[in-house]
Amino acid sequence: MGEKLFGQTLPTEAVCGDAIIDMGQDKSVLILIQHCRDMKQQETRLRLITLLLLLSCTALFIFTICANLWQRENSGSSRKECAVEPSPAYSKQERFCPTANPQTNTQKLHIDLTSLGANTTDAQYVKWHDNFGDQDNKEKSAIVIPEDGFYFVYVRIALSCNEGDFNRLYLELHNWNENYPLNRPVMKALDGCTSEGEKSVFVGQLFELSKGDNLSVWIGEGYELISTSSFGAYLT
């Protein structure tokens, strides 16, 4: 009887051991399956996010192209509208389309001045009379620059040389601005009488000037030799 019980216990232990092993294998398989499911879910999320980003970029690109086309069409239609807008006065066209052509709104400097007369006193500025153009400061006898740019500035002087008046003429072109109110010589010329008769002196130079610059002609010597003179500038 004891041998039967002992004999029956062996198969029971064997069965329990196999069951433990089988349960451990099933648990590993379940973990592996769950891991695979998690990986698939993450992959699905990544694909969805990538798709959304791609759609967003595509929509932004299409919106940018449409906005540029719309802006070009509007600018083209506004220029056409300005071109065909009937108006008897140029002021109305300018008021209707103030930015259609900015260059036409710019007043370019072109001024020419003539000296008021000879003077016997040296070391002073020449006073001028307008021939054409109105960009000058009569109080300070200066040409006022209306806008930044490159300007050709010239001074033409006619000398009346009498016998024995073999003196020299010395002049300077001065420039001042509110940013640097001190008069600065930017051009100098030295000439004079070498013989009796009339003589012409011309000096000119290209300058890069700023808005608000004031140009004036200062005579250091030989003011009494000047019969007539002119002073001008124009924007190149």
PDB file of C-alpha atoms in Angstrom:
ATOM      1  CA  MET A   1       0.000   0.000   0.000  1.00  0.00           C
ATOM      2  CA  GLY A   2       2.901   2.268   0.843  1.00  0.00           C
ATOM      3  CA  GLU A   3       4.502   1.475  -2.471  1.00  0.00           C
ATOM      4  CA  LYS A   4       1.327   2.465  -4.353  1.00  0.00           C
ATOM      5  CA  LEU A   5       1.259   5.874  -2.701  1.00  0.00           C
ATOM      6  CA  PHE A   6       4.937   6.363  -3.392  1.00  0.00           C
ATOM      7  CA  GLY A   7       4.460   5.200  -6.910  1.00  0.00           C
ATOM      8  CA  GLN A   8       1.564   7.631  -7.425  1.00  0.00           C
ATOM      9  CA  THR A   9       3.474  10.656  -6.173  1.00  0.00           C
ATOM     10  CA  LEU A  10       6.063  10.553  -8.940  1.00  0.00           C
ATOM     11  CA  PRO A  11       3.701  11.182 -11.805  1.00  0.00           C
ATOM     12  CA  THR A  12       2.051  13.969  -9.818  1.00  0.00           C
ATOM     13  CA  GLU A  13       5.349  15.889  -9.352  1.00  0.00           C
ATOM     14  CA  ALA A  14       6.208  15.392 -12.982  1.00  0.00           C
ATOM     15  CA  VAL A  15       2.865  16.804 -14.007  1.00  0.00           C
ATOM     16  CA  CYS A  16       3.251  19.826 -11.707  1.00  0.00           C
ATOM     17  CA  GLY A  17       6.724  20.561 -13.065  1.00  0.00           C
ATOM     18  CA  ASP A  18       5.482  20.477 -16.626  1.00  0.00           C
ATOM     19  CA  ALA A  19       2.630  22.809 -15.693  1.00  0.00           C
ATOM     20  CA  ILE A  20       5.046  25.330 -14.130  1.00  0.00           C
ATOM     21  CA  ILE A  21       7.227  25.264 -17.228  1.00  0.00           C
ATOM     22  CA  ASP A  22       4.227  25.674 -19.498  1.00  0.00           C
ATOM     23  CA  MET A  23       2.940  28.626 -17.465  1.00  0.00           C
ATOM     24  CA  GLY A  24       6.337  30.355 -17.659  1.00  0.00           C
ATOM     25  CA  GLN A  25       6.457  29.969 -21.428  1.00  0.00           C
ATOM     26  CA  ASP A  26       2.924  31.323 -21.813  1.00  0.00           C
ATOM     27  CA  LYS A  27       3.798  34.394 -19.758  1.00  0.00           C
ATOM     28  CA  SER A  28       6.838  35.135 -21.945  1.00  0.00           C
ATOM     29  CA  VAL A  29       4.728  34.770 -25.055  1.00  0.00           C
ATOM     30  CA  LEU A  30       2.105  37.135 -23.636  1.00  0.00           C
ATOM     31  CA  ILE A  31       4.768  39.723 -22.790  1.00  0.00           C
ATOM     32  CA  LEU A  32       6.238  39.444 -26.263  1.00  0.00           C
ATOM     33  CA  ILE A  33       2.804  39.831 -27.855  1.00  0.00           C
ATOM     34  CA  GLN A  34       2.025  42.873 -25.711  1.00  0.00           C
ATOM     35  CA  HIS A  35       5.381  44.398 -26.631  1.00  0.00           C
ATOM     36  CA  CYS A  36       4.657  43.879 -30.319  1.00  0.00           C
ATOM     37  CA  ARG A  37       1.271  45.538 -29.906  1.00  0.00           C
ATOM     38  CA  ASP A  38       2.863  48.535 -28.162  1.00  0.00           C
ATOM     39  CA  MET A  39       5.423  48.881 -30.942  1.00  0.00           C
ATOM     40  CA  LYS A  40       2.696  48.797 -33.581  1.00  0.00           C
ATOM     41  CA  GLN A  41       0.699  51.429 -31.714  1.00  0.00           C
ATOM     42  CA  GLN A  42       3.766  53.698 -31.484  1.00  0.00           C
ATOM     43  CA  GLU A  43       4.504  53.173 -35.154  1.00  0.00           C
ATOM     44  CA  THR A  44       0.898  54.033 -36.003  1.00  0.00           C
ATOM     45  CA  ARG A  45       1.115  57.221 -33.912  1.00  0.00           C
ATOM     46  CA  LEU A  46       4.379  58.246 -35.577  1.00  0.00           C
ATOM     47  CA  ARG A  47       2.906  57.685 -39.026  1.00  0.00           C
ATOM     48  CA  LEU A  48      -0.137  59.749 -38.090  1.00  0.00           C
ATOM     49  CA  ILE A  49       2.002  62.604 -36.750  1.00  0.00           C
ATOM     50  CA  THR A  50       4.208  62.526 -39.846  1.00  0.00           C
ATOM     51  CA  LEU A  51       1.127  62.624 -42.071  1.00  0.00           C
ATOM     52  CA  LEU A  52      -0.282  65.607 -40.151  1.00  0.00           C
ATOM     53  CA  LEU A  53       3.028  67.494 -40.424  1.00  0.00           C
ATOM     54  CA  LEU A  54       3.212  66.793 -44.131  1.00  0.00           C
ATOM     55  CA  LEU A  55      -0.348  68.013 -44.642  1.00  0.00           C
ATOM     56  CA  SER A  56       0.380  71.160 -42.607  1.00  0.00           C
ATOM     57  CA  CYS A  57       3.487  71.974 -44.634  1.00  0.00           C
ATOM     58  CA  THR A  58       1.617  71.391 -47.878  1.00  0.00           C
ATOM     59  CA  ALA A  59      -1.239  73.656 -46.760  1.00  0.00           C
ATOM     60  CA  LEU A  60       1.209  76.392 -45.715  1.00  0.00           C
ATOM     61  CA  PHE A  61       3.033  76.160 -49.045  1.00  0.00           C
ATOM     62  CA  ILE A  62      -0.223  76.397 -51.003  1.00  0.00           C
ATOM     63  CA  PHE A  63      -1.374  79.347 -48.857  1.00  0.00           C
ATOM     64  CA  THR A  64       1.912  81.203 -49.472  1.00  0.00           C
ATOM     65  CA  ILE A  65       1.660  80.722 -53.234  1.00  0.00           C
ATOM     66  CA  CYS A  66      -1.960  81.881 -53.263  1.00  0.00           C
ATOM     67  CA  ALA A  67      -1.128  84.932 -51.147  1.00  0.00           C
ATOM     68  CA  ASN A  68       1.706  85.939 -53.504  1.00  0.00           C
ATOM     69  CA  LEU A  69      -0.508  85.519 -56.562  1.00  0.00           C
ATOM     70  CA  TRP A  70      -3.271  87.540 -54.921  1.00  0.00           C
ATOM     71  CA  GLN A  71      -0.848  90.312 -54.009  1.00  0.00           C
ATOM     72  CA  ARG A  72       0.561  90.450 -57.541  1.00  0.00           C
ATOM     73  CA  GLU A  73      -2.895  90.573 -59.051  1.00  0.00           C
ATOM     74  CA  ASN A  74      -3.931  93.397 -56.722  1.00  0.00           C
ATOM     75  CA  SER A  75      -0.761  95.400 -57.384  1.00  0.00           C
ATOM     76  CA  GLY A  76      -1.171  94.910 -61.134  1.00  0.00           C
ATOM     77  CA  SER A  77      -4.807  95.967 -61.041  1.00  0.00           C
ATOM     78  CA  SER A  78      -3.957  99.050 -58.970  1.00  0.00           C
ATOM     79  CA  ARG A  79      -1.300 100.101 -61.483  1.00  0.00           C
ATOM     80  CA  LYS A  80      -3.751  99.588 -64.345  1.00  0.00           C
ATOM     81  CA  GLU A  81      -6.365 101.564 -62.467  1.00  0.00           C
ATOM     82  CA  CYS A  82      -3.909 104.410 -61.995  1.00  0.00           C
ATOM     83  CA  ALA A  83      -2.985 104.339 -65.662  1.00  0.00           C
ATOM     84  CA  VAL A  84      -6.523 104.501 -66.966  1.00  0.00           C
ATOM     85  CA  GLU A  85      -8.023 106.729 -64.298  1.00  0.00           C
ATOM     86  CA  PRO A  86      -9.333 109.782 -66.173  1.00  0.00           C
ATOM     87  CA  SER A  87      -8.437 113.033 -64.508  1.00  0.00           C
ATOM     88  CA  PRO A  88      -8.030 116.532 -65.903  1.00  0.00           C
ATOM     89  CA  ALA A  89      -5.424 117.451 -63.325  1.00  0.00           C
ATOM     90  CA  TYR A  90      -2.173 115.721 -62.448  1.00  0.00           C
ATOM     91  CA  SER A  91      -2.779 116.474 -58.780  1.00  0.00           C
ATOM     92  CA  LYS A  92      -5.829 114.193 -58.798  1.00  0.00           C
ATOM     93  CA  GLN A  93      -3.830 111.339 -60.317  1.00  0.00           C
ATOM     94  CA  GLU A  94      -1.108 111.836 -57.758  1.00  0.00           C
ATOM     95  CA  ARG A  95      -3.658 111.861 -54.946  1.00  0.00           C
ATOM     96  CA  PHE A  96      -5.351 108.740 -56.347  1.00  0.00           C
ATOM     97  CA  CYS A  97      -2.107 106.762 -56.662  1.00  0.00           C
ATOM     98  CA  PRO A  98       0.525 108.441 -54.479  1.00  0.00           C
ATOM     99  CA  THR A  99       2.918 105.460 -54.574  1.00  0.00           C
ATOM    100  CA  ALA A 100       2.498 104.347 -58.200  1.00  0.00           C
ATOM    101  CA  ASN A 101       5.736 106.028 -59.272  1.00  0.00           C
ATOM    102  CA  PRO A 102       7.793 107.408 -56.388  1.00  0.00           C
ATOM    103  CA  GLN A 103      10.368 108.971 -58.708  1.00  0.00           C
ATOM    104  CA  THR A 104       7.836 111.407 -60.176  1.00  0.00           C
ATOM    105  CA  ASN A 105       7.113 112.772 -56.683  1.00  0.00           C
ATOM    106  CA  THR A 106      10.753 113.637 -56.083  1.00  0.00           C
ATOM    107  CA  GLN A 107      11.738 117.217 -56.781  1.00  0.00           C
ATOM    108  CA  LYS A 108      15.183 117.089 -58.361  1.00  0.00           C
ATOM    109  CA  LEU A 109      17.472 120.003 -57.670  1.00  0.00           C
ATOM    110  CA  HIS A 110      18.446 122.143 -60.655  1.00  0.00           C
ATOM    111  CA  ILE A 111      19.241 125.703 -59.687  1.00  0.00           C
ATOM    112  CA  ASP A 112      21.332 128.515 -61.138  1.00  0.00           C
ATOM    113  CA  LEU A 113      22.181 131.761 -59.330  1.00  0.00           C
ATOM    114  CA  THR A 114      23.785 135.029 -60.447  1.00  0.00           C
ATOM    115  CA  SER A 115      25.779 137.340 -58.194  1.00  0.00           C
ATOM    116  CA  LEU A 116      24.102 140.584 -57.222  1.00  0.00           C
ATOM    117  CA  GLY A 117      27.192 142.683 -57.983  1.00  0.00           C
ATOM    118  CA  ALA A 118      30.866 143.244 -57.352  1.00  0.00           C
ATOM    119  CA  ASN A 119      32.224 144.020 -53.927  1.00  0.00           C
ATOM    120  CA  THR A 120      35.447 145.621 -52.848  1.00  0.00           C
ATOM    121  CA  THR A 121      35.674 143.757 -49.565  1.00  0.00           C
ATOM    122  CA  ASP A 122      37.262 140.326 -49.410  1.00  0.00           C
ATOM    123  CA  ALA A 123      36.637 137.432 -47.000  1.00  0.00           C
ATOM    124  CA  GLN A 124      32.850 137.255 -47.365  1.00  0.00           C
ATOM    125  CA  TYR A 125      30.137 135.160 -48.971  1.00  0.00           C
ATOM    126  CA  VAL A 126      28.716 135.990 -52.399  1.00  0.00           C
ATOM    127  CA  LYS A 127      25.078 137.068 -52.445  1.00  0.00           C
ATOM    128  CA  TRP A 128      22.960 135.619 -55.237  1.00  0.00           C
ATOM    129  CA  HIS A 129      19.881 136.225 -57.344  1.00  0.00           C
ATOM    130  CA  ASP A 130      17.743 133.327 -58.645  1.00  0.00           C
ATOM    131  CA  ASN A 131      17.876 132.643 -62.379  1.00  0.00           C
ATOM    132  CA  PHE A 132      15.769 129.486 -62.004  1.00  0.00           C
ATOM    133  CA  GLY A 133      15.060 127.076 -59.200  1.00  0.00           C
ATOM    134  CA  ASP A 134      14.057 128.060 -55.702  1.00  0.00           C
ATOM    135  CA  GLN A 135      16.084 125.714 -53.476  1.00  0.00           C
ATOM    136  CA  ASP A 136      18.212 128.452 -51.916  1.00  0.00           C
ATOM    137  CA  ASN A 137      18.528 130.231 -48.599  1.00  0.00           C
ATOM    138  CA  LYS A 138      18.632 133.920 -49.499  1.00  0.00           C
ATOM    139  CA  GLU A 139      19.438 135.005 -45.965  1.00  0.00           C
ATOM    140  CA  LYS A 140      22.574 132.864 -45.885  1.00  0.00           C
ATOM    141  CA  SER A 141      23.281 133.010 -49.653  1.00  0.00           C
ATOM    142  CA  ALA A 142      23.327 129.220 -49.877  1.00  0.00           C
ATOM    143  CA  ILE A 143      21.892 126.444 -52.027  1.00  0.00           C
ATOM    144  CA  VAL A 144      19.856 124.017 -49.930  1.00  0.00           C
ATOM    145  CA  ILE A 145      20.025 120.341 -50.929  1.00  0.00           C
ATOM    146  CA  PRO A 146      16.488 118.837 -50.929  1.00  0.00           C
ATOM    147  CA  GLU A 147      17.423 115.129 -50.911  1.00  0.00           C
ATOM    148  CA  ASP A 148      20.369 112.738 -50.614  1.00  0.00           C
ATOM    149  CA  GLY A 149      22.277 112.057 -53.813  1.00  0.00           C
ATOM    150  CA  PHE A 150      25.158 112.929 -56.095  1.00  0.00           C
ATOM    151  CA  TYR A 151      25.263 116.573 -57.220  1.00  0.00           C
ATOM    152  CA  PHE A 152      27.417 118.464 -59.670  1.00  0.00           C
ATOM    153  CA  VAL A 153      28.194 121.863 -58.172  1.00  0.00           C
ATOM    154  CA  TYR A 154      29.817 124.624 -60.239  1.00  0.00           C
ATOM    155  CA  VAL A 155      31.005 128.225 -59.918  1.00  0.00           C
ATOM    156  CA  ARG A 156      31.630 130.396 -62.978  1.00  0.00           C
ATOM    157  CA  ILE A 157      33.336 133.761 -62.541  1.00  0.00           C
ATOM    158  CA  ALA A 158      34.188 136.511 -65.030  1.00  0.00           C
ATOM    159  CA  LEU A 159      37.156 138.639 -64.006  1.00  0.00           C
ATOM    160  CA  SER A 160      37.737 142.189 -65.194  1.00  0.00           C
ATOM    161  CA  CYS A 161      41.472 142.739 -65.135  1.00  0.00           C
ATOM    162  CA  ASN A 162      42.631 146.335 -65.470  1.00  0.00           C
ATOM    163  CA  GLU A 163      46.167 147.481 -66.042  1.00  0.00           C
ATOM    164  CA  GLY A 164      48.170 146.989 -62.915  1.00  0.00           C
ATOM    165  CA  ASP A 165      45.488 144.867 -61.228  1.00  0.00           C
ATOM    166  CA  PHE A 166      47.431 141.635 -61.410  1.00  0.00           C
ATOM    167  CA  ASN A 167      45.966 140.220 -58.273  1.00  0.00           C
ATOM    168  CA  ARG A 168      44.851 136.715 -57.506  1.00  0.00           C
ATOM    169  CA  LEU A 169      41.396 135.272 -56.904  1.00  0.00           C
ATOM    170  CA  TYR A 170      40.859 132.786 -54.123  1.00  0.00           C
ATOM    171  CA  LEU A 171      37.494 131.145 -53.404  1.00  0.00           C
ATOM    172  CA  GLU A 172      36.123 128.273 -51.366  1.00  0.00           C
ATOM    173  CA  LEU A 173      32.904 126.290 -51.555  1.00  0.00           C
ATOM    174  CA  HIS A 174      31.565 125.850 -48.032  1.00  0.00           C
ATOM    175  CA  ASN A 175      29.093 123.261 -46.777  1.00  0.00           C
ATOM    176  CA  TRP A 176      27.187 123.150 -43.513  1.00  0.00           C
ATOM    177  CA  ASN A 177      24.281 121.167 -42.128  1.00  0.00           C
ATOM    178  CA  GLU A 178      22.253 121.113 -38.935  1.00  0.00           C
ATOM    179  CA  ASN A 179      24.171 117.968 -37.979  1.00  0.00           C
ATOM    180  CA  TYR A 180      27.497 119.811 -38.445  1.00  0.00           C
ATOM    181  CA  PRO A 181      26.714 123.570 -38.373  1.00  0.00           C
ATOM    182  CA  LEU A 182      30.352 124.593 -38.821  1.00  0.00           C
ATOM    183  CA  ASN A 183      31.154 125.750 -42.364  1.00  0.00           C
ATOM    184  CA  ARG A 184      33.519 123.258 -43.984  1.00  0.00           C
ATOM    185  CA  PRO A 185      35.461 124.037 -47.178  1.00  0.00           C
ATOM    186  CA  VAL A 186      34.763 121.225 -49.667  1.00  0.00           C
ATOM    187  CA  MET A 187      36.253 122.819 -52.800  1.00  0.00           C
ATOM    188  CA  LYS A 188      38.922 125.460 -53.347  1.00  0.00           C
ATOM    189  CA  ALA A 189      40.098 127.430 -56.388  1.00  0.00           C
ATOM    190  CA  LEU A 190      42.987 129.814 -56.943  1.00  0.00           C
ATOM    191  CA  ASP A 191      43.360 131.988 -60.031  1.00  0.00           C
ATOM    192  CA  GLY A 192      43.780 135.656 -60.905  1.00  0.00           C
ATOM    193  CA  CYS A 193      44.702 138.309 -63.406  1.00  0.00           C
ATOM    194  CA  THR A 194      47.890 137.864 -65.392  1.00  0.00           C
ATOM    195  CA  SER A 195      47.150 140.438 -68.063  1.00  0.00           C
ATOM    196  CA  GLU A 196      44.716 143.212 -68.836  1.00  0.00           C
ATOM    197  CA  GLY A 197      41.299 142.214 -70.132  1.00  0.00           C
ATOM    198  CA  GLU A 198      38.506 139.794 -69.347  1.00  0.00           C
ATOM    199  CA  LYS A 199      39.100 136.337 -67.979  1.00  0.00           C
ATOM    200  CA  SER A 200      36.750 133.472 -67.176  1.00  0.00           C
ATOM    201  CA  VAL A 201      37.239 131.082 -64.291  1.00  0.00           C
ATOM    202  CA  PHE A 202      35.196 127.890 -63.968  1.00  0.00           C
ATOM    203  CA  VAL A 203      35.354 125.276 -61.214  1.00  0.00           C
ATOM    204  CA  GLY A 204      33.044 122.307 -60.742  1.00  0.00           C
ATOM    205  CA  GLN A 205      33.002 119.018 -58.902  1.00  0.00           C
ATOM    206  CA  LEU A 206      30.717 116.067 -58.202  1.00  0.00           C
ATOM    207  CA  PHE A 207      29.712 115.654 -54.544  1.00  0.00           C
ATOM    208  CA  GLU A 208      27.733 113.139 -52.551  1.00  0.00           C
ATOM    209  CA  LEU A 209      25.485 115.386 -50.467  1.00  0.00           C
ATOM    210  CA  SER A 210      22.829 114.862 -47.824  1.00  0.00           C
ATOM    211  CA  LYS A 211      19.417 116.396 -47.407  1.00  0.00           C
ATOM    212  CA  GLY A 212      19.675 119.767 -45.669  1.00  0.00           C
ATOM    213  CA  ASP A 213      23.241 120.550 -46.797  1.00  0.00           C
ATOM    214  CA  ASN A 214      23.823 124.270 -47.435  1.00  0.00           C
ATOM    215  CA  LEU A 215      26.372 125.263 -50.097  1.00  0.00           C
ATOM    216  CA  SER A 216      27.789 128.781 -50.289  1.00  0.00           C
ATOM    217  CA  VAL A 217      30.688 130.502 -52.089  1.00  0.00           C
ATOM    218  CA  TRP A 218      33.233 132.340 -49.972  1.00  0.00           C
ATOM    219  CA  ILE A 219      35.679 134.787 -51.594  1.00  0.00           C
ATOM    220  CA  GLY A 220      38.945 135.088 -49.732  1.00  0.00           C
ATOM    221  CA  GLU A 221      40.790 137.378 -52.153  1.00  0.00           C
ATOM    222  CA  GLY A 222      40.095 139.228 -55.387  1.00  0.00           C
ATOM    223  CA  TYR A 223      36.444 140.120 -54.835  1.00  0.00           C
ATOM    224  CA  GLU A 224      37.018 143.465 -56.569  1.00  0.00           C
ATOM    225  CA  LEU A 225      38.091 141.646 -59.752  1.00  0.00           C
ATOM    226  CA  ILE A 226      34.732 139.892 -60.196  1.00  0.00           C
ATOM    227  CA  SER A 227      32.461 141.454 -62.797  1.00  0.00           C
ATOM    228  CA  THR A 228      29.811 138.696 -62.897  1.00  0.00           C
ATOM    229  CA  SER A 229      29.526 135.209 -61.454  1.00  0.00           C
ATOM    230  CA  SER A 230      27.084 132.327 -61.359  1.00  0.00           C
ATOM    231  CA  PHE A 231      26.619 129.467 -58.959  1.00  0.00           C
ATOM    232  CA  GLY A 232      24.575 126.329 -59.498  1.00  0.00           C
ATOM    233  CA  ALA A 233      23.987 122.666 -58.784  1.00  0.00           C
ATOM    234  CA  TYR A 234      21.940 119.821 -60.203  1.00  0.00           C
ATOM    235  CA  LEU A 235      21.188 116.278 -59.192  1.00  0.00           C
ATOM    236  CA  THR A 236      22.823 113.684 -61.439  1.00  0.00           C
TER     237      THR A 236
END
